[in-house]
Amino acid sequence: MSVTPTTPLRVGNASGFYGDRFSAMREMLQDGPLDVLTGDYLAELTMLILGRDRLKDPERGYARTFLRQMEDCLGLAADRGVAVVANAGGLNPAGLADRLRDLAARLGVDVRVAHVEGDDLLSRAAELDLGRPLTANAYLGAWGIAEALRAGADVVVTGRVTDAALAVGPAAAHFGWARDDYDALGGAVVAGHIIECGAQATGGNYAFFTELAAAGHDLTHPGFPIAEIHHDGSAVITKHDGTGGAVTVGTVTAQLVYEVAGARYLGPDVTARLDTVRLTQDGPDRVGVSGVRGEAPPPDLKIGLNSMSGFRNDMTLVLTGLDIDAKADLAERQVRAALSGREPAFLEFRRSYPPRLSGSPALDPSTHAWRRLGGSGDPDSPAQEGATVHLHIEAADPDPRKVGRSFGAAAVELALASFPGFHATAPPGDARPDGVGFSAAYRPASAVPHTAVLPDGTRVDVPPPEDTAVLTPVPEPPPPDPWPPGPTRRAPLGRIAGARSGDKGSDANLGVWVRGEDEWRWLVHTLTVDELKRLLPETARLPVTRHVLPGLRAVNFVIERLLGGGAGSGTRSDPQAKGLGEWLRGRSMDIPEAFLS
């Protein structure tokens, strides 16, 4: 790397998830200077996908996209002197490291490859009382990455490490931080969190994207973010000159409140205090991040667990025009009866086509979900689509027969015997594996190995932290004086507030922020847990916790159990809560007129 400890370390990111823009790695290497290029490939759902891959072939379990990207870019990274650090190893970092060495030999590129392992606890699930999961992976920290880089690795691949560790490890190696340099480590965690989701920090998925476009920022092909990390852990978030998108205090704030909880942001190396973050616009596409305080990490590591519950299938029926409620009611009664083997008498003729085997058990899935999609429909709409509502039916069961083609056939058999205008959006399909998404367990860090396997094969054990601190909530600071009473107007909350939402297992995280102190005085007093439950009725009976982050003018809500079994198995139409924030922004409230001008 072409930097010294007195100059910032330029850490770019080229992937926010498994499936992100393939060309981003080459773009980041070609479009400007970098010292380190990271790639985050492991979401909770990704671990489930990789677990299924490993069931088919034990040699798999890593992000194959990364290997194809490296085939295109390994020589370029070597020529530019850019170290590559990615968690693409997934469930098989050693296997990916071997494939990379084979690739380098085939391409004639002289690079040193290392990997980090120890996170995969599946073989110890019984010992650690983790049940019988499909995958069980601890969230390791940055020090294994740092060991590999200090040993001269050009490419480091890991399994499940925290997303921010991909940036913290290079910074710790470069600046020589000690394990208890908590403020510097906390600052690097915040910088890593900002860039980990790729273009979300440069205008992607941004609530006020129309304002960026109006200001002349091209969002067609946003660039990926860079964190210029300094020796004290402060950073500047930027992007390569001439690339699309924008880096503003707003785009950085949006990413900072994404999938976090309270003021203490826990990690295996340090607990970063999000209530100490200061953001400043230091120039076009340059946002300074400073003031972050760090504290000792918790004694336990988070372990992500994915399990397989069985199989799933779905079918969507189309309701059009008049009597939508009665049509939906008839369809549900008929399909339920057919699946339970209790068809109405007028379906008796159709039971013989296709014939049902004599004596076969009724195929009644153990769980159903019935949802109407697309609003209530307007019977008087000038377009047929406007008069249409979709009735979406999902079924899940451990027995694939009960949710196979027979499930869809039970609905299709009704085509000439149900509500007027009956049709489906697709023919019956096969059952697909159903993952009971994600759950988390916590075990002492001392029980989890953390090993850096250096380019020469040497294995270096990374010890757990010596100093730890049990999480205690940060007391909520006294709120500012409320905005004084005055004229209000009914308007969508999104006229003045941004939001970003996402998933953590079965829970949803919803961060909401405003851009001015006056708006903050109103928001912090108005958007309470009770008000959120009123605005989003499906949260009304769920446990909801609000966390206040005054330095970001933000409140963050953790909504427990909203997502059922998680992204891999939830029946909600938005299983990862990605659109939850935009739903909230569309809800109308009485907003002070002073803010709406």
Coordinates of C-alpha atoms in Angstrom, one line a residue, residues 157-528:
V157 CA -10.9 -13.6 2.3
T158 CA -13.0 -14.3 5.4
G159 CA -16.1 -16.1 6.5
R160 CA -18.6 -14.4 8.7
V161 CA -17.0 -11.3 10.1
T162 CA -18.9 -8.1 11.0
D163 CA -19.4 -6.0 7.9
A164 CA -17.4 -3.1 9.3
A165 CA -14.4 -5.4 10.1
L166 CA -13.5 -5.4 6.4
A167 CA -12.5 -1.7 6.9
V168 CA -11.4 -1.8 10.5
G169 CA -8.8 -4.6 9.9
P170 CA -6.9 -2.8 7.2
A171 CA -6.9 0.4 9.2
A172 CA -5.7 -1.4 12.4
A173 CA -2.9 -3.0 10.5
H174 CA -1.9 0.2 8.7
F175 CA -1.9 2.5 11.7
G176 CA -0.7 -0.1 14.3
W177 CA -3.6 0.4 16.6
A178 CA -3.7 -1.6 19.8
R179 CA -6.6 -3.7 20.9
D180 CA -7.7 -1.0 23.4
D181 CA -7.4 2.0 21.0
Y182 CA -11.2 2.2 21.3
D183 CA -11.8 5.7 20.0
A184 CA -9.8 5.0 16.8
L185 CA -11.4 1.6 16.4
G186 CA -14.9 3.0 17.0
G187 CA -14.3 5.6 14.3
A188 CA -13.2 3.0 11.9
V189 CA -16.3 0.9 12.7
V190 CA -18.5 3.9 11.9
A191 CA -16.7 4.5 8.6
G192 CA -16.9 0.8 7.8
H193 CA -20.6 0.8 8.5
I194 CA -21.1 3.8 6.2
I195 CA -19.4 2.2 3.2
E196 CA -20.4 -1.5 3.8
C197 CA -23.7 -1.2 1.8
G198 CA -22.1 0.2 -1.3
A199 CA -24.1 2.8 -3.2
Q200 CA -26.5 3.3 -0.3
A201 CA -23.9 5.9 0.9
T202 CA -23.7 7.6 -2.5
G203 CA -27.4 8.3 -3.2
G204 CA -28.8 4.8 -3.7
N205 CA -32.1 4.0 -1.9
Y206 CA -32.0 7.6 -0.6
A207 CA -35.3 9.1 0.6
F208 CA -34.6 12.5 -1.0
F209 CA -33.3 11.2 -4.3
T210 CA -35.5 13.6 -6.2
E211 CA -33.6 16.5 -4.6
L212 CA -30.3 15.0 -5.6
A213 CA -31.5 14.8 -9.2
A214 CA -32.8 18.3 -9.1
A215 CA -29.4 19.5 -7.9
G216 CA -27.8 17.9 -11.0
H217 CA -26.5 14.6 -9.5
D218 CA -26.8 11.7 -11.9
L219 CA -28.2 8.7 -10.1
T220 CA -28.3 6.4 -13.2
H221 CA -25.1 4.7 -12.3
P222 CA -23.9 5.9 -8.8
G223 CA -20.3 5.4 -7.8
F224 CA -19.3 3.3 -4.9
P225 CA -18.1 4.9 -1.6
I226 CA -14.6 5.4 -0.2
A227 CA -13.6 6.0 3.4
E228 CA -10.4 8.0 3.9
I229 CA -9.5 6.8 7.4
H230 CA -7.1 8.8 9.5
H231 CA -4.8 7.6 12.3
D232 CA -7.2 8.7 15.0
G233 CA -10.2 6.9 13.4
S234 CA -11.8 10.0 11.9
A235 CA -12.7 9.7 8.3
V236 CA -13.9 11.4 5.1
I237 CA -16.5 9.6 3.1
T238 CA -16.2 10.3 -0.6
K239 CA -16.2 8.6 -4.1
H240 CA -14.1 8.7 -7.2
D241 CA -14.2 12.0 -9.1
G242 CA -16.6 11.9 -12.1
T243 CA -18.7 9.0 -10.9
G244 CA -22.4 9.2 -10.5
G245 CA -24.4 9.7 -7.3
A246 CA -23.6 12.1 -4.5
V247 CA -22.0 12.0 -1.0
T248 CA -23.8 14.4 1.3
V249 CA -24.5 14.6 5.0
G250 CA -28.0 13.3 4.1
T251 CA -26.8 10.2 2.2
V252 CA -24.3 9.4 5.0
T253 CA -26.9 9.9 7.7
A254 CA -29.3 7.5 5.8
Q255 CA -26.7 4.8 5.9
L256 CA -25.7 5.5 9.5
V257 CA -29.2 4.8 10.8
Y258 CA -29.6 1.6 8.7
E259 CA -30.0 -1.6 10.7
V260 CA -28.7 -0.2 14.0
A261 CA -30.4 -0.1 17.4
G262 CA -29.4 2.3 20.1
A263 CA -26.5 4.6 20.8
R264 CA -24.2 1.7 21.5
Y265 CA -23.3 -0.1 18.3
L266 CA -21.9 -3.4 19.5
G267 CA -19.0 -5.2 17.8
P268 CA -16.5 -7.9 18.6
D269 CA -13.6 -5.5 18.8
V270 CA -15.2 -2.3 20.1
T271 CA -18.5 -0.7 21.0
A272 CA -19.0 2.4 18.9
R273 CA -21.0 5.3 20.4
L274 CA -23.3 6.4 17.6
D275 CA -24.5 9.3 19.8
T276 CA -21.0 10.9 19.5
V277 CA -20.8 10.9 15.7
R278 CA -20.4 14.3 14.1
L279 CA -20.9 14.8 10.3
T280 CA -19.8 17.8 8.3
Q281 CA -20.0 18.6 4.6
D282 CA -16.3 19.2 3.9
G283 CA -16.7 19.9 0.2
P284 CA -18.5 18.4 -2.9
D285 CA -18.9 14.7 -2.3
R286 CA -16.9 14.8 0.9
V287 CA -18.4 14.2 4.3
G288 CA -16.3 14.3 7.4
V289 CA -17.0 11.8 10.2
S290 CA -15.4 12.7 13.6
G291 CA -15.8 12.6 17.3
V292 CA -16.6 8.9 17.6
R293 CA -16.0 7.5 21.0
G294 CA -15.3 3.8 21.5
E295 CA -15.8 1.5 24.5
A296 CA -14.8 -2.0 25.4
P297 CA -16.6 -4.7 23.4
P298 CA -19.1 -7.1 24.9
P299 CA -18.0 -10.4 26.4
D300 CA -20.1 -12.5 24.0
L301 CA -20.1 -12.9 20.3
K302 CA -23.2 -12.9 18.2
I303 CA -23.8 -16.2 16.4
G304 CA -26.1 -16.2 13.3
L305 CA -28.2 -19.3 12.9
N306 CA -30.1 -20.4 9.8
S307 CA -32.4 -23.4 9.9
M308 CA -34.5 -25.3 7.3
S309 CA -38.2 -25.8 8.2
G310 CA -39.4 -27.5 5.1
F311 CA -40.9 -26.3 1.9
R312 CA -43.0 -23.4 0.5
N313 CA -45.2 -22.6 -2.5
D314 CA -47.5 -19.7 -3.5
M315 CA -50.2 -18.9 -5.9
T316 CA -51.8 -15.6 -6.9
L317 CA -55.4 -15.2 -8.0
V318 CA -56.7 -12.1 -9.7
L319 CA -59.9 -10.4 -8.5
T320 CA -61.5 -7.8 -10.8
G321 CA -64.3 -5.3 -10.6
L322 CA -67.3 -5.6 -8.3
D323 CA -67.7 -7.6 -5.1
I324 CA -64.0 -7.9 -4.3
D325 CA -64.6 -8.9 -0.7
A326 CA -67.1 -11.6 -1.7
K327 CA -64.8 -13.0 -4.4
A328 CA -61.9 -13.2 -2.0
D329 CA -64.1 -14.9 0.6
L330 CA -65.4 -17.5 -1.9
A331 CA -61.9 -18.3 -3.2
E332 CA -60.5 -18.7 0.3
R333 CA -63.3 -21.1 1.4
Q334 CA -63.0 -23.1 -1.8
V335 CA -59.2 -23.4 -1.7
R336 CA -59.1 -24.3 2.0
A337 CA -61.7 -26.9 1.4
A338 CA -59.9 -28.4 -1.5
L339 CA -56.6 -28.6 0.4
S340 CA -58.2 -30.3 3.4
G341 CA -60.0 -32.8 1.1
R342 CA -63.4 -31.4 1.9
E343 CA -64.4 -30.0 -1.5
P344 CA -67.9 -28.7 -1.9
A345 CA -70.4 -30.9 -3.7
F346 CA -70.4 -28.8 -6.9
L347 CA -66.7 -29.7 -7.3
E348 CA -67.3 -33.4 -7.3
F349 CA -67.2 -33.7 -11.1
R350 CA -63.8 -32.0 -11.3
R351 CA -62.3 -34.3 -8.6
S352 CA -61.8 -36.9 -11.3
Y353 CA -59.7 -34.5 -13.5
P354 CA -56.9 -34.8 -12.7
P355 CA -57.8 -38.0 -10.8
R356 CA -56.9 -38.3 -7.1
L357 CA -55.4 -41.6 -6.1
S358 CA -57.8 -43.7 -4.0
G359 CA -57.0 -43.7 -0.4
S360 CA -54.3 -41.0 -0.7
P361 CA -54.0 -38.6 2.3
A362 CA -55.4 -35.1 2.1
L363 CA -52.7 -32.6 1.3
D364 CA -53.4 -29.9 3.8
P365 CA -50.3 -27.6 4.4
S366 CA -49.7 -26.9 8.0
T367 CA -49.6 -23.1 7.5
H368 CA -51.3 -20.7 5.1
A369 CA -51.0 -17.0 4.5
W370 CA -53.6 -15.1 2.6
R371 CA -52.9 -11.5 1.5
R372 CA -54.5 -9.0 -0.8
L373 CA -52.0 -7.0 -2.8
G374 CA -52.6 -3.9 -4.9
G375 CA -55.1 -1.9 -2.9
S376 CA -58.9 -2.2 -2.9
G377 CA -59.4 -1.8 -6.7
D378 CA -61.7 0.7 -8.4
P379 CA -64.6 -1.0 -10.2
D380 CA -65.0 2.1 -12.3
S381 CA -61.4 2.3 -13.3
P382 CA -60.8 3.2 -17.0
A383 CA -58.0 0.6 -17.0
Q384 CA -58.5 -3.0 -16.1
E385 CA -55.4 -3.0 -13.9
G386 CA -56.9 -0.3 -11.8
A387 CA -60.0 -2.5 -11.1
T388 CA -57.8 -5.4 -10.1
V389 CA -56.7 -6.8 -6.7
H390 CA -54.3 -9.8 -6.3
L391 CA -55.1 -12.5 -3.7
H392 CA -51.8 -14.0 -2.8
I393 CA -51.8 -17.4 -1.1
E394 CA -48.7 -19.0 0.5
A395 CA -48.4 -22.4 2.1
A396 CA -45.6 -24.0 4.0
D397 CA -45.1 -27.5 5.3
P398 CA -42.3 -30.0 6.2
D399 CA -43.7 -32.4 3.6
P400 CA -42.9 -31.2 0.0
R401 CA -45.9 -33.1 -1.3
K402 CA -48.3 -30.8 0.5
V403 CA -46.9 -27.7 -1.1
G404 CA -45.9 -29.1 -4.5
R405 CA -47.9 -28.8 -7.7
S406 CA -50.9 -30.3 -6.0
F407 CA -51.1 -27.1 -3.9
G408 CA -51.3 -24.8 -7.0
A409 CA -53.6 -27.4 -8.8
A410 CA -56.1 -27.1 -5.9
A411 CA -56.6 -23.4 -6.9
V412 CA -56.4 -23.9 -10.7
E413 CA -59.1 -26.7 -10.5
L414 CA -61.5 -23.9 -9.4
A415 CA -61.0 -21.9 -12.6
L416 CA -64.5 -22.7 -14.0
A417 CA -66.2 -23.1 -10.6
S418 CA -65.4 -20.1 -8.6
F419 CA -65.8 -16.3 -8.7
P420 CA -66.5 -14.5 -12.0
G421 CA -63.3 -13.4 -13.9
F422 CA -61.2 -16.1 -12.1
H423 CA -57.6 -16.4 -13.3
A424 CA -54.1 -16.8 -11.9
T425 CA -50.9 -14.9 -12.6
A426 CA -48.9 -18.1 -13.2
P427 CA -49.4 -21.9 -13.5
P428 CA -48.8 -24.2 -10.6
G429 CA -45.1 -24.6 -9.7
D430 CA -43.0 -27.0 -7.6
A431 CA -42.3 -26.6 -3.9
R432 CA -39.2 -24.8 -3.0
P433 CA -37.0 -25.1 0.1
D434 CA -38.2 -22.9 3.0
G435 CA -35.6 -21.4 5.4
V436 CA -36.7 -20.3 8.8
G437 CA -34.5 -17.4 8.2
F438 CA -32.3 -16.1 10.9
S439 CA -32.0 -16.2 14.6
A440 CA -29.2 -15.2 16.9
A441 CA -27.5 -16.7 19.9
Y442 CA -24.7 -15.3 22.0
R443 CA -21.7 -17.3 23.4
P444 CA -18.5 -16.1 25.2
A445 CA -15.8 -14.9 22.7
S446 CA -13.4 -17.3 24.5
A447 CA -15.4 -20.2 23.1
V448 CA -15.0 -19.2 19.5
P449 CA -11.7 -19.7 17.6
H450 CA -10.4 -16.9 15.4
T451 CA -7.6 -17.9 13.2
A452 CA -5.7 -16.0 10.5
V453 CA -4.1 -18.4 7.9
L454 CA -1.2 -16.5 6.4
P455 CA 0.0 -16.7 2.8
D456 CA 2.7 -19.1 3.8
G457 CA 0.2 -21.4 5.6
T458 CA 1.2 -20.3 9.1
R459 CA -1.8 -20.3 11.4
V460 CA -2.1 -17.4 13.9
D461 CA -4.7 -17.6 16.7
V462 CA -6.3 -14.3 17.5
P463 CA -7.1 -14.2 21.3
P464 CA -10.4 -12.9 22.5
P465 CA -10.5 -9.3 24.0
E466 CA -9.1 -9.0 27.5
D467 CA -11.3 -6.1 28.5
T468 CA -15.1 -6.4 27.9
A469 CA -18.2 -4.5 29.1
V470 CA -21.7 -5.8 29.4
L471 CA -24.1 -3.7 27.3
T472 CA -26.1 -1.1 29.2
P473 CA -28.4 1.3 27.5
V474 CA -27.3 4.9 27.1
P475 CA -29.7 7.1 29.1
E476 CA -31.8 9.1 26.7
P477 CA -30.7 12.7 26.7
P478 CA -33.1 15.4 27.7
P479 CA -35.0 16.3 24.6
P480 CA -34.9 19.9 23.2
D481 CA -37.9 22.1 23.9
P482 CA -40.9 21.1 21.7
W483 CA -41.8 23.1 18.7
P484 CA -44.4 25.6 19.8
P485 CA -48.0 25.1 18.8
G486 CA -49.0 26.8 15.6
P487 CA -50.7 26.3 12.2
T488 CA -50.4 22.7 10.8
R489 CA -51.2 21.1 7.5
R490 CA -52.0 17.5 6.8
A491 CA -49.1 16.1 4.7
P492 CA -47.0 13.0 4.3
L493 CA -44.3 12.7 6.9
G494 CA -41.8 12.2 4.0
R495 CA -42.2 15.8 3.0
I496 CA -39.8 16.6 5.8
A497 CA -38.3 13.3 7.1
G498 CA -36.1 10.7 5.6
A499 CA -36.2 7.0 6.5
R500 CA -34.2 3.8 5.9
S501 CA -35.4 0.4 7.0
G502 CA -34.2 -3.2 7.0
D503 CA -34.1 -6.5 8.8
K504 CA -32.4 -8.2 11.7
G505 CA -33.7 -11.7 11.7
S506 CA -37.4 -11.5 12.6
D507 CA -37.1 -7.9 13.7
A508 CA -37.4 -4.8 11.6
N509 CA -35.2 -1.7 12.0
L510 CA -36.6 1.7 11.0
G511 CA -34.5 4.8 11.2
V512 CA -36.1 8.2 10.7
W513 CA -34.2 11.5 10.5
V514 CA -34.8 15.2 9.7
R515 CA -32.3 17.8 8.5
G516 CA -33.0 20.9 10.6
E517 CA -33.0 21.6 14.4
D518 CA -36.5 23.0 14.3
E519 CA -37.8 19.8 12.6
W520 CA -35.9 17.8 15.1
R521 CA -37.7 19.6 18.0
W522 CA -41.0 18.5 16.4
L523 CA -40.0 15.0 15.4
V524 CA -38.5 13.8 18.7
H525 CA -41.7 14.8 20.6
T526 CA -44.1 13.7 18.0
L527 CA -42.9 10.4 16.5
T528 CA -43.2 8.3 19.6

